[in-house]
PDB file of C-alpha atoms in Angstrom:
ATOM      1  CA  UNK B   1      13.690 -13.637   8.644  1.00  0.00           C
ATOM      2  CA  UNK B   2      12.994 -14.656   5.042  1.00  0.00           C
ATOM      3  CA  UNK B   3       9.561 -12.998   5.247  1.00  0.00           C
ATOM      4  CA  UNK B   4      11.132  -9.746   6.444  1.00  0.00           C
ATOM      5  CA  UNK B   5      13.663  -9.939   3.604  1.00  0.00           C
ATOM      6  CA  UNK B   6      10.885 -10.505   1.054  1.00  0.00           C
ATOM      7  CA  UNK B   7       9.060  -7.404   2.330  1.00  0.00           C
ATOM      8  CA  UNK B   8      12.352  -5.491   1.967  1.00  0.00           C
ATOM      9  CA  UNK B   9      12.702  -6.725  -1.635  1.00  0.00           C
ATOM     10  CA  UNK B  10       9.146  -5.572  -2.405  1.00  0.00           C
ATOM     11  CA  UNK B  11      10.099  -2.199  -0.921  1.00  0.00           C
ATOM     12  CA  UNK B  12      13.160  -2.117  -3.191  1.00  0.00           C
ATOM     13  CA  UNK B  13      11.050  -2.831  -6.278  1.00  0.00           C
ATOM     14  CA  UNK B  14       8.714   0.056  -5.429  1.00  0.00           C
ATOM     15  CA  UNK B  15      11.662   2.361  -4.759  1.00  0.00           C
ATOM     16  CA  UNK B  16      13.168   1.374  -8.124  1.00  0.00           C
ATOM     17  CA  UNK B  17       9.910   2.310  -9.841  1.00  0.00           C
ATOM     18  CA  UNK B  18       9.841   5.685  -8.131  1.00  0.00           C
ATOM     19  CA  UNK B  19      13.476   6.470  -8.930  1.00  0.00           C
ATOM     20  CA  UNK B  20      13.853   5.172 -12.470  1.00  0.00           C
ATOM     21  CA  UNK B  21      10.477   5.526 -14.193  1.00  0.00           C
ATOM     22  CA  UNK B  22       9.810   8.747 -16.109  1.00  0.00           C
ATOM     23  CA  UNK B  23       6.168   7.966 -16.968  1.00  0.00           C
ATOM     24  CA  UNK B  24       4.083   9.583 -14.190  1.00  0.00           C
ATOM     25  CA  UNK B  25       1.502   6.783 -13.985  1.00  0.00           C
ATOM     26  CA  UNK B  26       4.358   4.279 -13.560  1.00  0.00           C
ATOM     27  CA  UNK B  27       5.659   6.386 -10.680  1.00  0.00           C
ATOM     28  CA  UNK B  28       2.199   6.189  -9.097  1.00  0.00           C
ATOM     29  CA  UNK B  29       2.297   2.384  -9.457  1.00  0.00           C
ATOM     30  CA  UNK B  30       5.751   2.368  -7.821  1.00  0.00           C
ATOM     31  CA  UNK B  31       4.447   4.309  -4.842  1.00  0.00           C
ATOM     32  CA  UNK B  32       1.494   1.916  -4.478  1.00  0.00           C
ATOM     33  CA  UNK B  33       3.927  -1.032  -4.416  1.00  0.00           C
ATOM     34  CA  UNK B  34       6.061   0.747  -1.789  1.00  0.00           C
ATOM     35  CA  UNK B  35       2.953   1.162   0.347  1.00  0.00           C
ATOM     36  CA  UNK B  36       2.086  -2.539   0.001  1.00  0.00           C
ATOM     37  CA  UNK B  37       5.601  -3.435   1.162  1.00  0.00           C
ATOM     38  CA  UNK B  38       5.339  -1.342   4.324  1.00  0.00           C
ATOM     39  CA  UNK B  39       1.890  -2.747   5.147  1.00  0.00           C
ATOM     40  CA  UNK B  40       3.169  -6.295   4.645  1.00  0.00           C
ATOM     41  CA  UNK B  41       6.133  -5.667   6.953  1.00  0.00           C
ATOM     42  CA  UNK B  42       3.959  -4.227   9.739  1.00  0.00           C
ATOM     43  CA  UNK B  43       1.593  -7.198   9.641  1.00  0.00           C
ATOM     44  CA  UNK B  44       4.588  -9.582   9.709  1.00  0.00           C
ATOM     45  CA  UNK B  45       5.914  -7.885  12.852  1.00  0.00           C
ATOM     46  CA  UNK B  46       2.714  -8.738  14.739  1.00  0.00           C
ATOM     47  CA  UNK B  47       2.614 -12.381  13.645  1.00  0.00           C
ATOM     48  CA  UNK B  48       3.527 -15.328  15.854  1.00  0.00           C
ATOM     49  CA  UNK B  49       4.153 -18.886  14.721  1.00  0.00           C
ATOM     50  CA  UNK B  50       0.822 -20.737  14.460  1.00  0.00           C
ATOM     51  CA  UNK B  51      -1.070 -17.607  15.495  1.00  0.00           C
ATOM     52  CA  UNK B  52      -4.840 -17.308  15.313  1.00  0.00           C
ATOM     53  CA  UNK B  53      -6.756 -14.173  14.278  1.00  0.00           C
ATOM     54  CA  UNK B  54      -7.364 -11.832  17.238  1.00  0.00           C
ATOM     55  CA  UNK B  55     -11.080 -12.628  17.401  1.00  0.00           C
ATOM     56  CA  UNK B  56     -12.331 -14.172  20.663  1.00  0.00           C
ATOM     57  CA  UNK B  57     -15.162 -16.560  19.953  1.00  0.00           C
ATOM     58  CA  UNK B  58     -17.792 -16.650  22.671  1.00  0.00           C
ATOM     59  CA  UNK B  59     -17.214 -19.402  25.185  1.00  0.00           C
ATOM     60  CA  UNK B  60     -13.639 -19.975  24.002  1.00  0.00           C
ATOM     61  CA  UNK B  61     -10.841 -20.404  26.522  1.00  0.00           C
ATOM     62  CA  UNK B  62      -9.600 -16.879  27.338  1.00  0.00           C
ATOM     63  CA  UNK B  63      -6.091 -17.969  28.403  1.00  0.00           C
ATOM     64  CA  UNK B  64      -5.565 -19.978  25.203  1.00  0.00           C
ATOM     65  CA  UNK B  65      -6.801 -16.999  23.186  1.00  0.00           C
ATOM     66  CA  UNK B  66      -4.278 -14.643  24.807  1.00  0.00           C
ATOM     67  CA  UNK B  67      -1.368 -17.023  24.216  1.00  0.00           C
ATOM     68  CA  UNK B  68      -2.274 -17.871  20.585  1.00  0.00           C
ATOM     69  CA  UNK B  69      -3.722 -14.728  19.025  1.00  0.00           C
ATOM     70  CA  UNK B  70      -1.514 -12.465  16.902  1.00  0.00           C
ATOM     71  CA  UNK B  71      -0.801  -8.818  17.817  1.00  0.00           C
ATOM     72  CA  UNK B  72      -3.940  -6.742  17.073  1.00  0.00           C
ATOM     73  CA  UNK B  73      -2.309  -3.286  17.222  1.00  0.00           C
ATOM     74  CA  UNK B  74      -0.266  -3.428  13.964  1.00  0.00           C
ATOM     75  CA  UNK B  75      -3.307  -4.908  12.237  1.00  0.00           C
ATOM     76  CA  UNK B  76      -5.548  -2.028  13.320  1.00  0.00           C
ATOM     77  CA  UNK B  77      -2.984   0.539  12.177  1.00  0.00           C
ATOM     78  CA  UNK B  78      -2.384  -1.205   8.835  1.00  0.00           C
ATOM     79  CA  UNK B  79      -6.143  -1.193   8.287  1.00  0.00           C
ATOM     80  CA  UNK B  80      -6.053   2.596   8.655  1.00  0.00           C
ATOM     81  CA  UNK B  81      -3.013   2.800   6.395  1.00  0.00           C
ATOM     82  CA  UNK B  82      -4.672   0.779   3.610  1.00  0.00           C
ATOM     83  CA  UNK B  83      -7.737   3.006   3.558  1.00  0.00           C
ATOM     84  CA  UNK B  84      -5.607   6.167   3.572  1.00  0.00           C
ATOM     85  CA  UNK B  85      -3.618   4.618   0.704  1.00  0.00           C
ATOM     86  CA  UNK B  86      -6.879   4.528  -1.256  1.00  0.00           C
ATOM     87  CA  UNK B  87      -7.329   8.289  -0.788  1.00  0.00           C
ATOM     88  CA  UNK B  88      -3.703   8.856  -1.727  1.00  0.00           C
ATOM     89  CA  UNK B  89      -4.073   6.799  -4.930  1.00  0.00           C
ATOM     90  CA  UNK B  90      -7.198   8.749  -5.940  1.00  0.00           C
ATOM     91  CA  UNK B  91      -5.478  12.093  -5.451  1.00  0.00           C
ATOM     92  CA  UNK B  92      -2.342  11.004  -7.340  1.00  0.00           C
ATOM     93  CA  UNK B  93      -4.351   9.669 -10.293  1.00  0.00           C
ATOM     94  CA  UNK B  94      -6.431  12.873 -10.442  1.00  0.00           C
ATOM     95  CA  UNK B  95      -3.258  14.983 -10.452  1.00  0.00           C
ATOM     96  CA  UNK B  96      -1.677  12.783 -13.140  1.00  0.00           C
ATOM     97  CA  UNK B  97      -4.720  13.141 -15.415  1.00  0.00           C
ATOM     98  CA  UNK B  98      -4.794  16.882 -14.905  1.00  0.00           C
ATOM     99  CA  UNK B  99      -1.076  17.243 -15.629  1.00  0.00           C
ATOM    100  CA  UNK B 100      -1.522  15.272 -18.845  1.00  0.00           C
ATOM    101  CA  UNK B 101      -4.457  17.447 -19.931  1.00  0.00           C
ATOM    102  CA  UNK B 102      -2.530  20.618 -19.226  1.00  0.00           C
ATOM    103  CA  UNK B 103       0.895  19.736 -20.621  1.00  0.00           C
ATOM    104  CA  UNK B 104       0.128  16.932 -23.074  1.00  0.00           C
ATOM    105  CA  UNK B 105       2.949  14.848 -21.646  1.00  0.00           C
ATOM    106  CA  UNK B 106       3.568  12.450 -18.770  1.00  0.00           C
ATOM    107  CA  UNK B 107       7.338  12.763 -18.788  1.00  0.00           C
ATOM    108  CA  UNK B 108       8.494  13.584 -15.254  1.00  0.00           C
ATOM    109  CA  UNK B 109      11.762  14.983 -16.622  1.00  0.00           C
ATOM    110  CA  UNK B 110       9.926  17.504 -18.766  1.00  0.00           C
ATOM    111  CA  UNK B 111       7.661  18.473 -15.842  1.00  0.00           C
ATOM    112  CA  UNK B 112      10.605  19.967 -13.995  1.00  0.00           C
ATOM    113  CA  UNK B 113      11.502  22.126 -17.013  1.00  0.00           C
ATOM    114  CA  UNK B 114       7.983  23.498 -17.473  1.00  0.00           C
ATOM    115  CA  UNK B 115       6.875  26.628 -15.707  1.00  0.00           C
ATOM    116  CA  UNK B 116       3.430  28.131 -15.213  1.00  0.00           C
TER     117      UNK B 116
ATOM    118  CA  UNK P   1       2.835 -23.222   5.627  1.00  0.00           C
ATOM    119  CA  UNK P   2       6.102 -21.320   5.498  1.00  0.00           C
ATOM    120  CA  UNK P   3       6.721 -22.269   1.908  1.00  0.00           C
ATOM    121  CA  UNK P   4       3.211 -21.227   0.881  1.00  0.00           C
ATOM    122  CA  UNK P   5       3.955 -17.798   2.388  1.00  0.00           C
ATOM    123  CA  UNK P   6       7.343 -17.545   0.668  1.00  0.00           C
ATOM    124  CA  UNK P   7       5.850 -18.621  -2.654  1.00  0.00           C
ATOM    125  CA  UNK P   8       2.962 -16.166  -2.470  1.00  0.00           C
ATOM    126  CA  UNK P   9       5.225 -13.284  -1.488  1.00  0.00           C
ATOM    127  CA  UNK P  10       7.651 -14.127  -4.304  1.00  0.00           C
ATOM    128  CA  UNK P  11       4.632 -14.147  -6.655  1.00  0.00           C
ATOM    129  CA  UNK P  12       3.690 -10.687  -5.356  1.00  0.00           C
ATOM    130  CA  UNK P  13       7.245  -9.424  -5.973  1.00  0.00           C
ATOM    131  CA  UNK P  14       7.214 -10.822  -9.531  1.00  0.00           C
ATOM    132  CA  UNK P  15       3.841  -9.146 -10.113  1.00  0.00           C
ATOM    133  CA  UNK P  16       5.184  -5.804  -8.939  1.00  0.00           C
ATOM    134  CA  UNK P  17       8.215  -6.072 -11.248  1.00  0.00           C
ATOM    135  CA  UNK P  18       5.835  -6.905 -14.113  1.00  0.00           C
ATOM    136  CA  UNK P  19       3.670  -3.900 -13.205  1.00  0.00           C
ATOM    137  CA  UNK P  20       6.661  -1.588 -13.532  1.00  0.00           C
ATOM    138  CA  UNK P  21       8.189  -3.113 -16.662  1.00  0.00           C
ATOM    139  CA  UNK P  22       5.170  -3.878 -18.873  1.00  0.00           C
ATOM    140  CA  UNK P  23       4.807  -1.637 -21.911  1.00  0.00           C
ATOM    141  CA  UNK P  24       1.011  -1.568 -22.012  1.00  0.00           C
ATOM    142  CA  UNK P  25      -0.439   0.548 -19.205  1.00  0.00           C
ATOM    143  CA  UNK P  26      -3.536  -1.639 -18.971  1.00  0.00           C
ATOM    144  CA  UNK P  27      -1.384  -4.745 -18.372  1.00  0.00           C
ATOM    145  CA  UNK P  28       0.656  -2.835 -15.801  1.00  0.00           C
ATOM    146  CA  UNK P  29      -2.467  -1.806 -13.905  1.00  0.00           C
ATOM    147  CA  UNK P  30      -3.786  -5.369 -13.938  1.00  0.00           C
ATOM    148  CA  UNK P  31      -0.412  -6.543 -12.614  1.00  0.00           C
ATOM    149  CA  UNK P  32      -0.815  -4.094  -9.729  1.00  0.00           C
ATOM    150  CA  UNK P  33      -4.202  -5.692  -9.077  1.00  0.00           C
ATOM    151  CA  UNK P  34      -2.470  -9.083  -8.958  1.00  0.00           C
ATOM    152  CA  UNK P  35      -0.018  -7.670  -6.393  1.00  0.00           C
ATOM    153  CA  UNK P  36      -2.827  -6.398  -4.151  1.00  0.00           C
ATOM    154  CA  UNK P  37      -4.952  -9.530  -4.353  1.00  0.00           C
ATOM    155  CA  UNK P  38      -1.903 -11.771  -3.793  1.00  0.00           C
ATOM    156  CA  UNK P  39      -1.046  -9.729  -0.728  1.00  0.00           C
ATOM    157  CA  UNK P  40      -4.557 -10.124   0.622  1.00  0.00           C
ATOM    158  CA  UNK P  41      -4.042 -13.921   0.603  1.00  0.00           C
ATOM    159  CA  UNK P  42      -0.711 -13.401   2.407  1.00  0.00           C
ATOM    160  CA  UNK P  43      -2.541 -11.299   5.024  1.00  0.00           C
ATOM    161  CA  UNK P  44      -5.122 -14.065   5.436  1.00  0.00           C
ATOM    162  CA  UNK P  45      -2.330 -16.598   6.062  1.00  0.00           C
ATOM    163  CA  UNK P  46      -0.741 -14.182   8.563  1.00  0.00           C
ATOM    164  CA  UNK P  47      -3.968 -14.416  10.635  1.00  0.00           C
ATOM    165  CA  UNK P  48      -5.249 -10.973   9.616  1.00  0.00           C
ATOM    166  CA  UNK P  49      -8.702 -11.552   8.076  1.00  0.00           C
ATOM    167  CA  UNK P  50      -9.853  -7.943   8.572  1.00  0.00           C
ATOM    168  CA  UNK P  51      -6.906  -6.615   6.598  1.00  0.00           C
ATOM    169  CA  UNK P  52      -7.377  -9.238   3.880  1.00  0.00           C
ATOM    170  CA  UNK P  53     -10.991  -8.161   3.332  1.00  0.00           C
ATOM    171  CA  UNK P  54     -10.143  -4.449   3.342  1.00  0.00           C
ATOM    172  CA  UNK P  55      -7.244  -5.061   0.960  1.00  0.00           C
ATOM    173  CA  UNK P  56      -9.515  -6.805  -1.552  1.00  0.00           C
ATOM    174  CA  UNK P  57     -12.091  -4.002  -1.477  1.00  0.00           C
ATOM    175  CA  UNK P  58      -9.497  -1.215  -1.725  1.00  0.00           C
ATOM    176  CA  UNK P  59      -7.597  -3.014  -4.492  1.00  0.00           C
ATOM    177  CA  UNK P  60     -10.733  -3.401  -6.605  1.00  0.00           C
ATOM    178  CA  UNK P  61     -11.483   0.328  -6.300  1.00  0.00           C
ATOM    179  CA  UNK P  62      -7.879   1.360  -6.995  1.00  0.00           C
ATOM    180  CA  UNK P  63      -7.627  -0.899 -10.062  1.00  0.00           C
ATOM    181  CA  UNK P  64     -10.925   0.453 -11.408  1.00  0.00           C
ATOM    182  CA  UNK P  65      -9.715   4.045 -11.059  1.00  0.00           C
ATOM    183  CA  UNK P  66      -6.305   3.186 -12.530  1.00  0.00           C
ATOM    184  CA  UNK P  67      -7.860   1.435 -15.539  1.00  0.00           C
ATOM    185  CA  UNK P  68      -9.918   4.552 -16.227  1.00  0.00           C
ATOM    186  CA  UNK P  69      -6.760   6.653 -15.979  1.00  0.00           C
ATOM    187  CA  UNK P  70      -4.701   4.237 -18.096  1.00  0.00           C
ATOM    188  CA  UNK P  71      -7.233   4.414 -20.935  1.00  0.00           C
ATOM    189  CA  UNK P  72      -6.889   8.214 -21.043  1.00  0.00           C
ATOM    190  CA  UNK P  73      -3.113   8.638 -21.154  1.00  0.00           C
ATOM    191  CA  UNK P  74      -0.548   7.352 -23.668  1.00  0.00           C
ATOM    192  CA  UNK P  75       1.526   4.255 -22.920  1.00  0.00           C
ATOM    193  CA  UNK P  76       5.169   4.340 -21.964  1.00  0.00           C
ATOM    194  CA  UNK P  77       6.916   4.989 -25.298  1.00  0.00           C
ATOM    195  CA  UNK P  78      10.629   4.112 -25.703  1.00  0.00           C
ATOM    196  CA  UNK P  79      11.462   7.828 -25.540  1.00  0.00           C
ATOM    197  CA  UNK P  80       9.903   7.904 -22.054  1.00  0.00           C
ATOM    198  CA  UNK P  81      12.094   5.052 -20.820  1.00  0.00           C
ATOM    199  CA  UNK P  82      15.056   5.987 -18.694  1.00  0.00           C
ATOM    200  CA  UNK P  83      18.530   5.570 -20.140  1.00  0.00           C
ATOM    201  CA  UNK P  84      20.889   2.824 -18.932  1.00  0.00           C
ATOM    202  CA  UNK P  85      22.796   5.174 -16.616  1.00  0.00           C
ATOM    203  CA  UNK P  86      19.679   6.206 -14.716  1.00  0.00           C
ATOM    204  CA  UNK P  87      18.343   2.630 -14.665  1.00  0.00           C
ATOM    205  CA  UNK P  88      21.544   1.261 -13.141  1.00  0.00           C
ATOM    206  CA  UNK P  89      21.848   4.123 -10.667  1.00  0.00           C
ATOM    207  CA  UNK P  90      18.216   3.655  -9.549  1.00  0.00           C
ATOM    208  CA  UNK P  91      18.520  -0.115  -9.326  1.00  0.00           C
ATOM    209  CA  UNK P  92      21.766   0.272  -7.365  1.00  0.00           C
ATOM    210  CA  UNK P  93      20.164   2.678  -4.907  1.00  0.00           C
ATOM    211  CA  UNK P  94      17.174   0.364  -4.480  1.00  0.00           C
ATOM    212  CA  UNK P  95      19.546  -2.563  -3.814  1.00  0.00           C
ATOM    213  CA  UNK P  96      21.420  -0.506  -1.198  1.00  0.00           C
ATOM    214  CA  UNK P  97      18.088   0.328   0.457  1.00  0.00           C
ATOM    215  CA  UNK P  98      17.124  -3.364   0.523  1.00  0.00           C
ATOM    216  CA  UNK P  99      20.523  -4.229   2.032  1.00  0.00           C
ATOM    217  CA  UNK P 100      20.174  -1.592   4.742  1.00  0.00           C
ATOM    218  CA  UNK P 101      16.624  -2.754   5.546  1.00  0.00           C
ATOM    219  CA  UNK P 102      17.665  -6.405   5.810  1.00  0.00           C
ATOM    220  CA  UNK P 103      20.583  -5.406   8.059  1.00  0.00           C
ATOM    221  CA  UNK P 104      18.221  -3.394  10.259  1.00  0.00           C
ATOM    222  CA  UNK P 105      15.734  -6.288  10.436  1.00  0.00           C
ATOM    223  CA  UNK P 106      18.459  -8.483  11.976  1.00  0.00           C
ATOM    224  CA  UNK P 107      17.975  -6.567  15.224  1.00  0.00           C
ATOM    225  CA  UNK P 108      14.277  -7.541  15.386  1.00  0.00           C
ATOM    226  CA  UNK P 109      13.161 -10.752  17.067  1.00  0.00           C
ATOM    227  CA  UNK P 110      12.962 -13.586  14.503  1.00  0.00           C
ATOM    228  CA  UNK P 111       9.813 -13.696  12.349  1.00  0.00           C
ATOM    229  CA  UNK P 112       6.931 -15.289  14.244  1.00  0.00           C
ATOM    230  CA  UNK P 113       8.833 -15.679  17.520  1.00  0.00           C
ATOM    231  CA  UNK P 114       7.215 -13.098  19.800  1.00  0.00           C
ATOM    232  CA  UNK P 115       4.752 -10.235  20.091  1.00  0.00           C
ATOM    233  CA  UNK P 116       5.415  -6.784  21.456  1.00  0.00           C
ATOM    234  CA  UNK P 117       4.420  -6.206  25.080  1.00  0.00           C
ATOM    235  CA  UNK P 118       1.222  -4.124  24.520  1.00  0.00           C
ATOM    236  CA  UNK P 119      -0.325  -6.973  22.518  1.00  0.00           C
ATOM    237  CA  UNK P 120      -0.888  -9.055  25.646  1.00  0.00           C
ATOM    238  CA  UNK P 121      -2.672  -6.233  27.449  1.00  0.00           C
ATOM    239  CA  UNK P 122      -4.986  -5.642  24.505  1.00  0.00           C
ATOM    240  CA  UNK P 123      -5.697  -9.339  24.061  1.00  0.00           C
ATOM    241  CA  UNK P 124      -6.448  -9.814  27.779  1.00  0.00           C
ATOM    242  CA  UNK P 125      -8.468  -6.679  28.442  1.00  0.00           C
ATOM    243  CA  UNK P 126     -10.045  -5.533  25.172  1.00  0.00           C
ATOM    244  CA  UNK P 127     -12.826  -8.122  24.815  1.00  0.00           C
ATOM    245  CA  UNK P 128     -14.087  -7.448  28.366  1.00  0.00           C
ATOM    246  CA  UNK P 129     -13.530  -3.677  28.354  1.00  0.00           C
ATOM    247  CA  UNK P 130     -15.207  -2.994  25.006  1.00  0.00           C
ATOM    248  CA  UNK P 131     -17.525  -5.967  24.534  1.00  0.00           C
ATOM    249  CA  UNK P 132     -16.110  -6.489  21.016  1.00  0.00           C
ATOM    250  CA  UNK P 133     -15.161 -10.063  20.151  1.00  0.00           C
ATOM    251  CA  UNK P 134     -12.773  -8.819  17.455  1.00  0.00           C
ATOM    252  CA  UNK P 135      -9.823  -7.120  19.146  1.00  0.00           C
ATOM    253  CA  UNK P 136      -8.766  -5.366  15.918  1.00  0.00           C
ATOM    254  CA  UNK P 137     -12.060  -3.502  15.717  1.00  0.00           C
ATOM    255  CA  UNK P 138     -11.867  -2.843  19.466  1.00  0.00           C
ATOM    256  CA  UNK P 139      -8.503  -1.124  18.947  1.00  0.00           C
ATOM    257  CA  UNK P 140      -9.745   0.689  15.848  1.00  0.00           C
ATOM    258  CA  UNK P 141     -13.056   1.977  17.163  1.00  0.00           C
ATOM    259  CA  UNK P 142     -12.480   2.208  20.923  1.00  0.00           C
ATOM    260  CA  UNK P 143      -8.858   2.667  21.969  1.00  0.00           C
ATOM    261  CA  UNK P 144      -7.816   4.559  18.856  1.00  0.00           C
ATOM    262  CA  UNK P 145     -11.127   6.067  17.806  1.00  0.00           C
ATOM    263  CA  UNK P 146      -9.482   9.432  17.171  1.00  0.00           C
ATOM    264  CA  UNK P 147      -7.146   7.789  14.652  1.00  0.00           C
ATOM    265  CA  UNK P 148     -10.180   6.454  12.833  1.00  0.00           C
ATOM    266  CA  UNK P 149     -11.810   9.887  12.902  1.00  0.00           C
ATOM    267  CA  UNK P 150      -8.603  11.286  11.415  1.00  0.00           C
ATOM    268  CA  UNK P 151      -8.679   8.551   8.779  1.00  0.00           C
ATOM    269  CA  UNK P 152     -12.209   9.560   7.777  1.00  0.00           C
ATOM    270  CA  UNK P 153     -11.033  13.183   7.576  1.00  0.00           C
ATOM    271  CA  UNK P 154      -8.121  12.195   5.334  1.00  0.00           C
ATOM    272  CA  UNK P 155     -10.462  10.298   2.995  1.00  0.00           C
ATOM    273  CA  UNK P 156     -12.847  13.254   2.844  1.00  0.00           C
ATOM    274  CA  UNK P 157      -9.970  15.641   2.120  1.00  0.00           C
ATOM    275  CA  UNK P 158      -8.644  13.344  -0.613  1.00  0.00           C
ATOM    276  CA  UNK P 159     -12.064  13.103  -2.272  1.00  0.00           C
ATOM    277  CA  UNK P 160     -12.603  16.879  -2.097  1.00  0.00           C
ATOM    278  CA  UNK P 161      -9.080  17.427  -3.436  1.00  0.00           C
ATOM    279  CA  UNK P 162      -9.558  14.991  -6.323  1.00  0.00           C
ATOM    280  CA  UNK P 163     -12.892  16.616  -7.225  1.00  0.00           C
ATOM    281  CA  UNK P 164     -11.336  20.081  -7.115  1.00  0.00           C
ATOM    282  CA  UNK P 165      -8.486  18.948  -9.361  1.00  0.00           C
ATOM    283  CA  UNK P 166     -10.688  17.160 -11.896  1.00  0.00           C
ATOM    284  CA  UNK P 167     -13.527  19.712 -12.023  1.00  0.00           C
ATOM    285  CA  UNK P 168     -13.503  21.589 -15.281  1.00  0.00           C
ATOM    286  CA  UNK P 169     -14.972  25.077 -15.725  1.00  0.00           C
ATOM    287  CA  UNK P 170     -17.843  24.051 -17.974  1.00  0.00           C
ATOM    288  CA  UNK P 171     -20.501  26.691 -18.596  1.00  0.00           C
ATOM    289  CA  UNK P 172     -18.459  29.783 -17.909  1.00  0.00           C
ATOM    290  CA  UNK P 173     -15.848  30.957 -20.325  1.00  0.00           C
ATOM    291  CA  UNK P 174     -12.455  29.552 -19.484  1.00  0.00           C
ATOM    292  CA  UNK P 175     -10.597  31.906 -17.219  1.00  0.00           C
ATOM    293  CA  UNK P 176      -7.212  33.076 -18.347  1.00  0.00           C
ATOM    294  CA  UNK P 177      -4.358  30.880 -17.185  1.00  0.00           C
ATOM    295  CA  UNK P 178      -1.818  32.471 -14.929  1.00  0.00           C
TER     296      UNK P 178
END
């Protein structure tokens, strides 16, 4: 339970960054932290006490492997999510740089007032 | 074991707070790197070596890109900082979100107590059906291969999008802005 709560706290920190920060790059950092929190939670859901990685070594006891290995499905999906997070970060950073070049400011509050 | 996990995760949370609150952008970006690398150790302890490796690689790339970006834009000046009203409102909302999440997590089985039902099927059948010793890669590249294809498409789209955004009209005369 404590591990779930810690993932929730990490989520809260990221949410705080997204809500409160006006500097656009800081907002990007907040979103990255939010993403980390969700990934951490999903991996925690698949974990069992004393679990082994879901890799079956040749010649190992198959029954022991099934009873000890952790859930592979969340891990596979989190792997996808991490790599997509990389693409997301690239796109956000590119947009931030472009916005700064165009408007000379990174203030999210001023962004909403600007037109064109 | 448990306390190592708690300690590392608390370290990650402290790093993320530092990343958001540091004045220098370069320090903030490095703090984000600390968060990602700390998490990769947590993943390793949670018996997820594939994720730990991917996390390290992705974090290195992200931090490199962020450092390049941080050197091009101005730091967070005091005038860019949110006022106390907005800070307290945001922090309050974040706290409410954490409270709701923790309340929702009470309905889950306790941490580390059990796996969801499909896990057993995958663990029993996947090594024999696919011939892959690593069940995570079996799920990724066999059972959910279309997801992985979609992932590759997303990455390609993101790269094309970033290039389109960052490309500057060089040789031609700058077109008039709308």
